[in-house]
Amino acid sequence: MTESADGQYSKCVIKSFKHDGSLHRVWLENWQVPACRLHEGLDPRKAWVLINEHTTVQESNGREWSSRVPAVTYFLPERWYNVVALLEEVGVRYYCNLASPPYRYGDVLTYIDYDLDIVVLPDGTATELDRDEYDAHKASYRYGAAVEERIESELRALRADIGAGAFPFDDAAARFYYEQWKKQMNAEGGERAT
């Protein structure tokens, strides 16, 4: 992803892969929040914030669908998870993916999806998902002890961050990032201005 020097949002594609290198899912239109628009104290080297709204998503089998609600996604280059804040009418729902740290090249951001997820509902209830998928894939994809240990360690860290309400679990910040992006897109007559 290219960082805009003039404070403009930069467009990018997000691609997730499985451990064996096979494509898992692609989000075709996302916008990176420029460093000058991040909250004070947020280091742009330690958190990449991306926004999408009604973006086309391609599954590995070729099926396409559009996301239903605006999303603010936090990629943390030093962590083995990413967090998607889904801005729903009833509140913000967080979908947390256990995944490799992100890698970016040009306007493409990639990561490896490690199956385990945690969903945090607007009332704060956190639920782990897809443990069975993780267990099946760690054998079939041969994750290895180092990857398994890292995933379990990062899962504990993620649970602690959720419990503490630590970054990036901040509804107001997620809504702020979305609203400032929407305002900019409307002002520019951007592709996602409606």
PDB file of C-alpha atoms in Angstrom:
ATOM      1  CA  MET A   1       0.000   0.000   0.000  1.00  0.00           C
ATOM      2  CA  THR A   2       1.278   3.372  -0.809  1.00  0.00           C
ATOM      3  CA  GLU A   3       1.060   5.997   1.917  1.00  0.00           C
ATOM      4  CA  SER A   4      -0.336   9.263   0.650  1.00  0.00           C
ATOM      5  CA  ALA A   5       1.877  12.225   1.480  1.00  0.00           C
ATOM      6  CA  ASP A   6      -1.022  14.678   1.187  1.00  0.00           C
ATOM      7  CA  GLY A   7      -3.378  13.049   3.675  1.00  0.00           C
ATOM      8  CA  GLN A   8      -5.503  11.331   1.043  1.00  0.00           C
ATOM      9  CA  TYR A   9      -6.895   7.849   1.536  1.00  0.00           C
ATOM     10  CA  SER A  10      -5.183   5.217  -0.587  1.00  0.00           C
ATOM     11  CA  LYS A  11      -7.120   2.396  -2.216  1.00  0.00           C
ATOM     12  CA  CYS A  12      -5.998  -1.193  -1.759  1.00  0.00           C
ATOM     13  CA  VAL A  13      -6.977  -4.838  -2.077  1.00  0.00           C
ATOM     14  CA  ILE A  14      -6.914  -7.237   0.898  1.00  0.00           C
ATOM     15  CA  LYS A  15      -6.108 -10.898   0.193  1.00  0.00           C
ATOM     16  CA  SER A  16      -6.226 -13.664   2.775  1.00  0.00           C
ATOM     17  CA  PHE A  17      -4.550 -17.002   2.187  1.00  0.00           C
ATOM     18  CA  LYS A  18      -4.446 -20.348   3.935  1.00  0.00           C
ATOM     19  CA  HIS A  19      -1.245 -21.794   5.411  1.00  0.00           C
ATOM     20  CA  ASP A  20      -0.572 -23.819   2.241  1.00  0.00           C
ATOM     21  CA  GLY A  21      -0.588 -20.646   0.118  1.00  0.00           C
ATOM     22  CA  SER A  22      -4.031 -21.172  -1.396  1.00  0.00           C
ATOM     23  CA  LEU A  23      -6.246 -18.126  -1.761  1.00  0.00           C
ATOM     24  CA  HIS A  24      -8.975 -17.864   0.878  1.00  0.00           C
ATOM     25  CA  ARG A  25     -10.796 -14.551   0.291  1.00  0.00           C
ATOM     26  CA  VAL A  26     -10.307 -11.136  -1.377  1.00  0.00           C
ATOM     27  CA  TRP A  27     -11.825  -7.761  -0.436  1.00  0.00           C
ATOM     28  CA  LEU A  28     -11.589  -5.699  -3.605  1.00  0.00           C
ATOM     29  CA  GLU A  29     -11.990  -2.103  -2.444  1.00  0.00           C
ATOM     30  CA  ASN A  30     -10.559  -0.785   0.806  1.00  0.00           C
ATOM     31  CA  TRP A  31      -9.159   2.567   1.815  1.00  0.00           C
ATOM     32  CA  GLN A  32      -6.177   3.058   4.116  1.00  0.00           C
ATOM     33  CA  VAL A  33      -6.456   5.878   6.625  1.00  0.00           C
ATOM     34  CA  PRO A  34      -3.391   8.111   6.106  1.00  0.00           C
ATOM     35  CA  ALA A  35      -1.022   8.522   9.054  1.00  0.00           C
ATOM     36  CA  CYS A  36      -1.963  12.185   9.529  1.00  0.00           C
ATOM     37  CA  ARG A  37      -5.602  11.157  10.116  1.00  0.00           C
ATOM     38  CA  LEU A  38      -4.877   8.512  12.776  1.00  0.00           C
ATOM     39  CA  HIS A  39      -5.669   9.263  16.411  1.00  0.00           C
ATOM     40  CA  GLU A  40      -2.879  10.977  18.307  1.00  0.00           C
ATOM     41  CA  GLY A  41      -0.472   8.459  19.769  1.00  0.00           C
ATOM     42  CA  LEU A  42      -1.315   5.727  17.254  1.00  0.00           C
ATOM     43  CA  ASP A  43       1.925   4.716  15.547  1.00  0.00           C
ATOM     44  CA  PRO A  44       1.269   4.119  11.814  1.00  0.00           C
ATOM     45  CA  ARG A  45       4.037   1.491  11.834  1.00  0.00           C
ATOM     46  CA  LYS A  46       2.144  -0.537  14.462  1.00  0.00           C
ATOM     47  CA  ALA A  47      -1.421  -0.212  13.188  1.00  0.00           C
ATOM     48  CA  TRP A  48      -2.810   0.072   9.680  1.00  0.00           C
ATOM     49  CA  VAL A  49      -6.436   1.192   9.600  1.00  0.00           C
ATOM     50  CA  LEU A  50      -8.518   0.373   6.525  1.00  0.00           C
ATOM     51  CA  ILE A  51     -12.129   1.148   5.707  1.00  0.00           C
ATOM     52  CA  ASN A  52     -14.607  -0.443   3.343  1.00  0.00           C
ATOM     53  CA  GLU A  53     -18.302  -0.140   2.666  1.00  0.00           C
ATOM     54  CA  HIS A  54     -20.314  -2.498   0.489  1.00  0.00           C
ATOM     55  CA  THR A  55     -17.116  -3.820  -1.035  1.00  0.00           C
ATOM     56  CA  THR A  56     -17.128  -6.836  -3.313  1.00  0.00           C
ATOM     57  CA  VAL A  57     -15.711  -9.933  -1.633  1.00  0.00           C
ATOM     58  CA  GLN A  58     -14.462 -12.875  -3.713  1.00  0.00           C
ATOM     59  CA  GLU A  59     -14.319 -16.337  -2.175  1.00  0.00           C
ATOM     60  CA  SER A  60     -11.715 -18.903  -3.233  1.00  0.00           C
ATOM     61  CA  ASN A  61     -14.397 -20.797  -5.187  1.00  0.00           C
ATOM     62  CA  GLY A  62     -15.147 -17.688  -7.282  1.00  0.00           C
ATOM     63  CA  ARG A  63     -18.393 -16.779  -5.523  1.00  0.00           C
ATOM     64  CA  GLU A  64     -18.821 -13.039  -4.995  1.00  0.00           C
ATOM     65  CA  TRP A  65     -20.872 -11.099  -2.482  1.00  0.00           C
ATOM     66  CA  SER A  66     -20.956  -7.559  -1.081  1.00  0.00           C
ATOM     67  CA  SER A  67     -20.300  -6.633   2.509  1.00  0.00           C
ATOM     68  CA  ARG A  68     -23.490  -5.418   4.192  1.00  0.00           C
ATOM     69  CA  VAL A  69     -22.200  -2.901   6.705  1.00  0.00           C
ATOM     70  CA  PRO A  70     -19.304  -0.447   6.848  1.00  0.00           C
ATOM     71  CA  ALA A  71     -16.132  -1.925   8.313  1.00  0.00           C
ATOM     72  CA  VAL A  72     -13.035  -0.450   9.897  1.00  0.00           C
ATOM     73  CA  THR A  73     -10.232  -3.015   9.923  1.00  0.00           C
ATOM     74  CA  TYR A  74      -7.159  -2.814  12.123  1.00  0.00           C
ATOM     75  CA  PHE A  75      -4.075  -4.664  10.907  1.00  0.00           C
ATOM     76  CA  LEU A  76      -1.367  -4.879  13.548  1.00  0.00           C
ATOM     77  CA  PRO A  77       2.043  -5.737  12.012  1.00  0.00           C
ATOM     78  CA  GLU A  78       3.415  -6.984  15.346  1.00  0.00           C
ATOM     79  CA  ARG A  79       0.429  -9.212  16.209  1.00  0.00           C
ATOM     80  CA  TRP A  80      -0.951 -12.484  14.895  1.00  0.00           C
ATOM     81  CA  TYR A  81      -4.504 -11.216  14.638  1.00  0.00           C
ATOM     82  CA  ASN A  82      -6.515  -8.503  12.926  1.00  0.00           C
ATOM     83  CA  VAL A  83      -9.730  -6.877  14.081  1.00  0.00           C
ATOM     84  CA  VAL A  84     -12.699  -5.822  11.957  1.00  0.00           C
ATOM     85  CA  ALA A  85     -15.089  -3.318  13.542  1.00  0.00           C
ATOM     86  CA  LEU A  86     -18.462  -3.864  11.852  1.00  0.00           C
ATOM     87  CA  LEU A  87     -20.544  -0.707  12.187  1.00  0.00           C
ATOM     88  CA  GLU A  88     -24.067  -2.051  12.611  1.00  0.00           C
ATOM     89  CA  GLU A  89     -27.232  -0.174  13.552  1.00  0.00           C
ATOM     90  CA  VAL A  90     -27.363  -1.866  16.968  1.00  0.00           C
ATOM     91  CA  GLY A  91     -23.728  -1.059  17.744  1.00  0.00           C
ATOM     92  CA  VAL A  92     -20.210  -2.092  16.824  1.00  0.00           C
ATOM     93  CA  ARG A  93     -19.517  -5.815  16.458  1.00  0.00           C
ATOM     94  CA  TYR A  94     -15.864  -6.843  16.368  1.00  0.00           C
ATOM     95  CA  TYR A  95     -14.775  -9.810  14.269  1.00  0.00           C
ATOM     96  CA  CYS A  96     -11.266 -10.846  15.293  1.00  0.00           C
ATOM     97  CA  ASN A  97      -9.254 -13.136  13.019  1.00  0.00           C
ATOM     98  CA  LEU A  98      -6.275 -15.119  14.263  1.00  0.00           C
ATOM     99  CA  ALA A  99      -3.881 -14.563  11.380  1.00  0.00           C
ATOM    100  CA  SER A 100      -0.271 -13.979  10.474  1.00  0.00           C
ATOM    101  CA  PRO A 101       1.001 -10.427  10.689  1.00  0.00           C
ATOM    102  CA  PRO A 102       0.001  -8.555   7.533  1.00  0.00           C
ATOM    103  CA  TYR A 103       2.348  -8.067   4.618  1.00  0.00           C
ATOM    104  CA  ARG A 104       1.917  -5.313   2.108  1.00  0.00           C
ATOM    105  CA  TYR A 105       3.331  -4.862  -1.339  1.00  0.00           C
ATOM    106  CA  GLY A 106       2.217  -1.845  -3.318  1.00  0.00           C
ATOM    107  CA  ASP A 107      -1.552  -1.595  -3.096  1.00  0.00           C
ATOM    108  CA  VAL A 108      -2.095  -5.164  -1.875  1.00  0.00           C
ATOM    109  CA  LEU A 109      -2.226  -6.297   1.748  1.00  0.00           C
ATOM    110  CA  THR A 110      -1.986 -10.033   2.467  1.00  0.00           C
ATOM    111  CA  TYR A 111      -2.099 -12.305   5.481  1.00  0.00           C
ATOM    112  CA  ILE A 112      -2.550 -15.987   6.351  1.00  0.00           C
ATOM    113  CA  ASP A 113      -5.879 -16.857   7.967  1.00  0.00           C
ATOM    114  CA  TYR A 114      -5.486 -19.328  10.846  1.00  0.00           C
ATOM    115  CA  ASP A 115      -9.171 -20.179  11.190  1.00  0.00           C
ATOM    116  CA  LEU A 116      -9.796 -19.233  14.824  1.00  0.00           C
ATOM    117  CA  ASP A 117     -11.980 -16.189  15.328  1.00  0.00           C
ATOM    118  CA  ILE A 118     -13.518 -14.291  18.203  1.00  0.00           C
ATOM    119  CA  VAL A 119     -16.689 -12.258  17.788  1.00  0.00           C
ATOM    120  CA  VAL A 120     -17.364  -9.473  20.282  1.00  0.00           C
ATOM    121  CA  LEU A 121     -20.985  -8.325  20.335  1.00  0.00           C
ATOM    122  CA  PRO A 122     -22.038  -4.743  21.142  1.00  0.00           C
ATOM    123  CA  ASP A 123     -22.869  -5.842  24.712  1.00  0.00           C
ATOM    124  CA  GLY A 124     -19.267  -7.049  25.188  1.00  0.00           C
ATOM    125  CA  THR A 125     -19.998 -10.778  24.956  1.00  0.00           C
ATOM    126  CA  ALA A 126     -17.028 -12.533  23.330  1.00  0.00           C
ATOM    127  CA  THR A 127     -17.387 -15.919  21.622  1.00  0.00           C
ATOM    128  CA  GLU A 128     -14.685 -18.089  20.067  1.00  0.00           C
ATOM    129  CA  LEU A 129     -15.542 -19.531  16.650  1.00  0.00           C
ATOM    130  CA  ASP A 130     -14.149 -22.230  14.367  1.00  0.00           C
ATOM    131  CA  ARG A 131     -12.001 -24.215  16.821  1.00  0.00           C
ATOM    132  CA  ASP A 132     -12.988 -27.359  14.881  1.00  0.00           C
ATOM    133  CA  GLU A 133     -11.776 -25.806  11.616  1.00  0.00           C
ATOM    134  CA  TYR A 134      -8.506 -24.785  13.273  1.00  0.00           C
ATOM    135  CA  ASP A 135      -7.982 -28.290  14.675  1.00  0.00           C
ATOM    136  CA  ALA A 136      -8.626 -29.874  11.266  1.00  0.00           C
ATOM    137  CA  HIS A 137      -6.376 -27.435   9.400  1.00  0.00           C
ATOM    138  CA  LYS A 138      -3.468 -27.575  11.831  1.00  0.00           C
ATOM    139  CA  ALA A 139      -3.211 -31.266  10.928  1.00  0.00           C
ATOM    140  CA  SER A 140      -3.973 -31.072   7.201  1.00  0.00           C
ATOM    141  CA  TYR A 141      -1.832 -27.948   6.587  1.00  0.00           C
ATOM    142  CA  ARG A 142       0.836 -29.070   9.081  1.00  0.00           C
ATOM    143  CA  TYR A 143       1.043 -25.805  10.994  1.00  0.00           C
ATOM    144  CA  GLY A 144       3.863 -27.071  13.182  1.00  0.00           C
ATOM    145  CA  ALA A 145       4.541 -26.514  16.868  1.00  0.00           C
ATOM    146  CA  ALA A 146       5.911 -22.962  16.510  1.00  0.00           C
ATOM    147  CA  VAL A 147       2.825 -21.724  14.627  1.00  0.00           C
ATOM    148  CA  GLU A 148       0.433 -23.541  16.986  1.00  0.00           C
ATOM    149  CA  GLU A 149       2.156 -22.059  20.052  1.00  0.00           C
ATOM    150  CA  ARG A 150       2.090 -18.573  18.529  1.00  0.00           C
ATOM    151  CA  ILE A 151      -1.611 -18.826  17.646  1.00  0.00           C
ATOM    152  CA  GLU A 152      -2.544 -19.947  21.169  1.00  0.00           C
ATOM    153  CA  SER A 153      -0.355 -17.214  22.704  1.00  0.00           C
ATOM    154  CA  GLU A 154      -1.910 -14.540  20.472  1.00  0.00           C
ATOM    155  CA  LEU A 155      -5.393 -15.872  21.259  1.00  0.00           C
ATOM    156  CA  ARG A 156      -4.679 -15.300  24.971  1.00  0.00           C
ATOM    157  CA  ALA A 157      -3.350 -11.790  24.224  1.00  0.00           C
ATOM    158  CA  LEU A 158      -6.414 -11.010  22.114  1.00  0.00           C
ATOM    159  CA  ARG A 159      -8.751 -12.181  24.896  1.00  0.00           C
ATOM    160  CA  ALA A 160      -6.860  -9.961  27.359  1.00  0.00           C
ATOM    161  CA  ASP A 161      -7.149  -6.947  25.025  1.00  0.00           C
ATOM    162  CA  ILE A 162     -10.878  -7.579  24.613  1.00  0.00           C
ATOM    163  CA  GLY A 163     -11.364  -7.896  28.374  1.00  0.00           C
ATOM    164  CA  ALA A 164      -9.430  -4.687  29.029  1.00  0.00           C
ATOM    165  CA  GLY A 165     -11.167  -2.742  26.272  1.00  0.00           C
ATOM    166  CA  ALA A 166      -7.694  -2.017  24.876  1.00  0.00           C
ATOM    167  CA  PHE A 167      -6.927  -0.775  21.367  1.00  0.00           C
ATOM    168  CA  PRO A 168      -8.547  -1.338  18.929  1.00  0.00           C
ATOM    169  CA  PHE A 169     -11.778  -2.066  20.831  1.00  0.00           C
ATOM    170  CA  ASP A 170     -13.047   1.512  20.810  1.00  0.00           C
ATOM    171  CA  ASP A 171     -16.467   2.048  19.221  1.00  0.00           C
ATOM    172  CA  ALA A 172     -16.082   5.832  19.059  1.00  0.00           C
ATOM    173  CA  ALA A 173     -12.725   5.579  17.274  1.00  0.00           C
ATOM    174  CA  ALA A 174     -14.101   3.114  14.709  1.00  0.00           C
ATOM    175  CA  ARG A 175     -17.072   5.360  14.000  1.00  0.00           C
ATOM    176  CA  PHE A 176     -14.781   8.409  13.798  1.00  0.00           C
ATOM    177  CA  TYR A 177     -12.526   6.760  11.201  1.00  0.00           C
ATOM    178  CA  TYR A 178     -15.537   5.751   9.134  1.00  0.00           C
ATOM    179  CA  GLU A 179     -17.238   9.153   9.379  1.00  0.00           C
ATOM    180  CA  GLN A 180     -14.124  11.127   8.428  1.00  0.00           C
ATOM    181  CA  TRP A 181     -13.552   8.796   5.454  1.00  0.00           C
ATOM    182  CA  LYS A 182     -17.189   9.120   4.365  1.00  0.00           C
ATOM    183  CA  LYS A 183     -16.995  12.903   4.636  1.00  0.00           C
ATOM    184  CA  GLN A 184     -13.852  12.938   2.481  1.00  0.00           C
ATOM    185  CA  MET A 185     -15.396  10.615  -0.123  1.00  0.00           C
ATOM    186  CA  ASN A 186     -18.528  12.785  -0.293  1.00  0.00           C
ATOM    187  CA  ALA A 187     -16.441  15.951  -0.652  1.00  0.00           C
ATOM    188  CA  GLU A 188     -14.480  14.398  -3.505  1.00  0.00           C
ATOM    189  CA  GLY A 189     -17.500  12.808  -5.155  1.00  0.00           C
ATOM    190  CA  GLY A 190     -15.677   9.518  -4.552  1.00  0.00           C
ATOM    191  CA  GLU A 191     -16.696   6.095  -5.710  1.00  0.00           C
ATOM    192  CA  ARG A 192     -18.177   5.308  -2.295  1.00  0.00           C
ATOM    193  CA  ALA A 193     -19.902   8.630  -1.716  1.00  0.00           C
ATOM    194  CA  THR A 194     -23.377   7.077  -1.561  1.00  0.00           C
TER     195      THR A 194
END
